[in-house]
mmCIF file of C-alpha atoms in Angstrom:
data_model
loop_
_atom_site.group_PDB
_atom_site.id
_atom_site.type_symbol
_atom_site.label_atom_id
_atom_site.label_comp_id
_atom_site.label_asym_id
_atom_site.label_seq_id
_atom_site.Cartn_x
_atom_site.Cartn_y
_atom_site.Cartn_z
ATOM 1 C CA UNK A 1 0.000 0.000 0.000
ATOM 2 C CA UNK A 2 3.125 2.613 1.108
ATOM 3 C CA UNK A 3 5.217 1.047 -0.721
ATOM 4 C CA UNK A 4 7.473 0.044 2.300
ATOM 5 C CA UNK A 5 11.335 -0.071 0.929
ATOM 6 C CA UNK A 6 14.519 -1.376 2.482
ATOM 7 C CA UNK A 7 16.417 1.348 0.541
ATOM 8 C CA UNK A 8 14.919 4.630 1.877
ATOM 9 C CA UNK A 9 16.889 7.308 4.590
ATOM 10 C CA UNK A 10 16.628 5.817 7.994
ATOM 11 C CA UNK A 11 17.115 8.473 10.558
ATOM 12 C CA UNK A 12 18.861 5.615 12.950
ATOM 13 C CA UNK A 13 21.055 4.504 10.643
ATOM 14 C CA UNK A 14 24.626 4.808 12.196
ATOM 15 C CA UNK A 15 25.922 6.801 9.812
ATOM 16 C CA UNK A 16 23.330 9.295 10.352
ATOM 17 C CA UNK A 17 22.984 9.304 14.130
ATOM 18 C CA UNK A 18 26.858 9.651 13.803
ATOM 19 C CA UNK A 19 26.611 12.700 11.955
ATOM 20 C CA UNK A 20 23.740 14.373 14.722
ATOM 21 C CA UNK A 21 25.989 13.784 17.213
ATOM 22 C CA UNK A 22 28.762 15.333 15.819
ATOM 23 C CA UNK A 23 27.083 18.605 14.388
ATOM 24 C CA UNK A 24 25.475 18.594 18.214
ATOM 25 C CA UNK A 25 28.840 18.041 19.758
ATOM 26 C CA UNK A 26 31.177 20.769 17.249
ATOM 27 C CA UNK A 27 28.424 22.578 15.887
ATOM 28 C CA UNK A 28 24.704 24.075 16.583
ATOM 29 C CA UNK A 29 21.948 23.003 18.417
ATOM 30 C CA UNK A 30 19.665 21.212 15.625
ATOM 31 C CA UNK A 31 16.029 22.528 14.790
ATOM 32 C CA UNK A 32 13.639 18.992 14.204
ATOM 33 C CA UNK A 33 10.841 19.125 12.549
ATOM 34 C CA UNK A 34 8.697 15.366 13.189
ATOM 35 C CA UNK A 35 6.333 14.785 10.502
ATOM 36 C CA UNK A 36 3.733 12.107 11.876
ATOM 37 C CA UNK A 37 3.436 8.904 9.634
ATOM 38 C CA UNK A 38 0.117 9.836 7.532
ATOM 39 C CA UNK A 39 0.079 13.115 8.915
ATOM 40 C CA UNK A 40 -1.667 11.678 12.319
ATOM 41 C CA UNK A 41 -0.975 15.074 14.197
ATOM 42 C CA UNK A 42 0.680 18.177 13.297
ATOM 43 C CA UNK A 43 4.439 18.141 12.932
ATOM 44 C CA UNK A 44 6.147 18.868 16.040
ATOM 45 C CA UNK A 45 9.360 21.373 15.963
ATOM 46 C CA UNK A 46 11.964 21.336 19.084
ATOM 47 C CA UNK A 47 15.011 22.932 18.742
ATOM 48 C CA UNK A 48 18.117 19.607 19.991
ATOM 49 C CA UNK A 49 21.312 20.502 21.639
ATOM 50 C CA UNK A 50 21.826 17.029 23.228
ATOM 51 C CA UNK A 51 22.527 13.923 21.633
ATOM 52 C CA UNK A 52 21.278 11.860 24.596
ATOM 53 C CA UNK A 53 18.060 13.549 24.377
ATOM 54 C CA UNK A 54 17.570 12.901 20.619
ATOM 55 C CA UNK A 55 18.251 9.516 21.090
ATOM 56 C CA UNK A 56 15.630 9.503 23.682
ATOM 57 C CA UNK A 57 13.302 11.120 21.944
ATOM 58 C CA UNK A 58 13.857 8.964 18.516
ATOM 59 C CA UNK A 59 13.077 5.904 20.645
ATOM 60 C CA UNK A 60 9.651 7.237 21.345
ATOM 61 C CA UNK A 61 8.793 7.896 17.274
ATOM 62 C CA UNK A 62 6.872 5.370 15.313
ATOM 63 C CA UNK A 63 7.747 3.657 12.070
ATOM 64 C CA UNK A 64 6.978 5.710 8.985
ATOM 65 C CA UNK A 65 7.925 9.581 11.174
ATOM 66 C CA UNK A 66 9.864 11.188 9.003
ATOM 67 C CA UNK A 67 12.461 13.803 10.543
ATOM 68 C CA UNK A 68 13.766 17.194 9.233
ATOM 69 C CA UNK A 69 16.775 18.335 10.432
ATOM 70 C CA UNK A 70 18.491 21.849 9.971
ATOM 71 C CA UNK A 71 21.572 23.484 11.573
ATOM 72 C CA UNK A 72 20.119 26.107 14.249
ATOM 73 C CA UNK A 73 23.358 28.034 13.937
ATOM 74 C CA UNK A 74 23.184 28.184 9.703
ATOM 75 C CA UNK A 75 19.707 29.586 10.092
ATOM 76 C CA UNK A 76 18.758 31.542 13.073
ATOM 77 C CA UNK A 77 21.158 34.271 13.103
ATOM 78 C CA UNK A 78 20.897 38.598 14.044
ATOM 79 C CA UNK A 79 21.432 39.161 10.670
ATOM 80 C CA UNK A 80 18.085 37.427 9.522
ATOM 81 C CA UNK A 81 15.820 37.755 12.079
ATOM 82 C CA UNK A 82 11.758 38.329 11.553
ATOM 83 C CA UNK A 83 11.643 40.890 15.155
ATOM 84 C CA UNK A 84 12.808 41.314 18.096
ATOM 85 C CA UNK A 85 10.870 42.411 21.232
ATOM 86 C CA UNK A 86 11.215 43.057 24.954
ATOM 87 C CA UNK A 87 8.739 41.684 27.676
ATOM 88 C CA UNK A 88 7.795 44.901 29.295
ATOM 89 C CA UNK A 89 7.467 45.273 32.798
ATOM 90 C CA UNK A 90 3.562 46.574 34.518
ATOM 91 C CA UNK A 91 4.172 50.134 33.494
ATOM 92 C CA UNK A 92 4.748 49.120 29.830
ATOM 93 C CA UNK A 93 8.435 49.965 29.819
ATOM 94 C CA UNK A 94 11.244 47.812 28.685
ATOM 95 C CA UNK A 95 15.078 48.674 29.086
ATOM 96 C CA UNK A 96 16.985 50.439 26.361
ATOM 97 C CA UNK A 97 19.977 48.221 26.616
ATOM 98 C CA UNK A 98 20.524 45.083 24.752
ATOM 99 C CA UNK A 99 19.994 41.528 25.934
ATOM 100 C CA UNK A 100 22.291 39.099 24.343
#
């Protein structure tokens, strides 16, 4: 029916897992997207900066998930940000310095 294959990307293939850990370790922090096996829920996004946690958290996914990975560092940078904002305070004020 899916047209199951012994030749597609495996996310837990060695190789693979090998590379995570090593862009987590001399990197970025990763941004995952999970897309659910025939779209059972809405994709979750989390942004990774532990190996032992993906790992975890790959052990919990079903056959079929399919994962999107991108380098947090490559991507989320001051340069191309959306906005920025401040959480003012109960007068409405926020500082005027910068928060790193």
């Amino acid at each position: 029916m899916d047209a199951w294959t012994l030749e597609g990307s495996r996310i837990t293939d060695p190789e693979t897992l090998s590379r995570l850990r090593e862009m987590l370790a001399n990197e970025s922090p990763l941004i995952i997207e999970h897309r659910f096996y025939r779209e059972t829920r809405a994709p979750h996004r989390f942004i990774c900066d532990d190996a032992d946690v993906l790992d975890e958290y790959l052990q919990e996914s079903r056959p079929g998930d399919s994962f999107w990975v991108w380098s947090y560092k490559s991507l989320c940078r001051d340069d191309n940000l959306l906005l920025q904002g401040k959480m003012p305070d109960a007068e409405g004020r926020t500082p005027r310095g910068v928060v790193a």
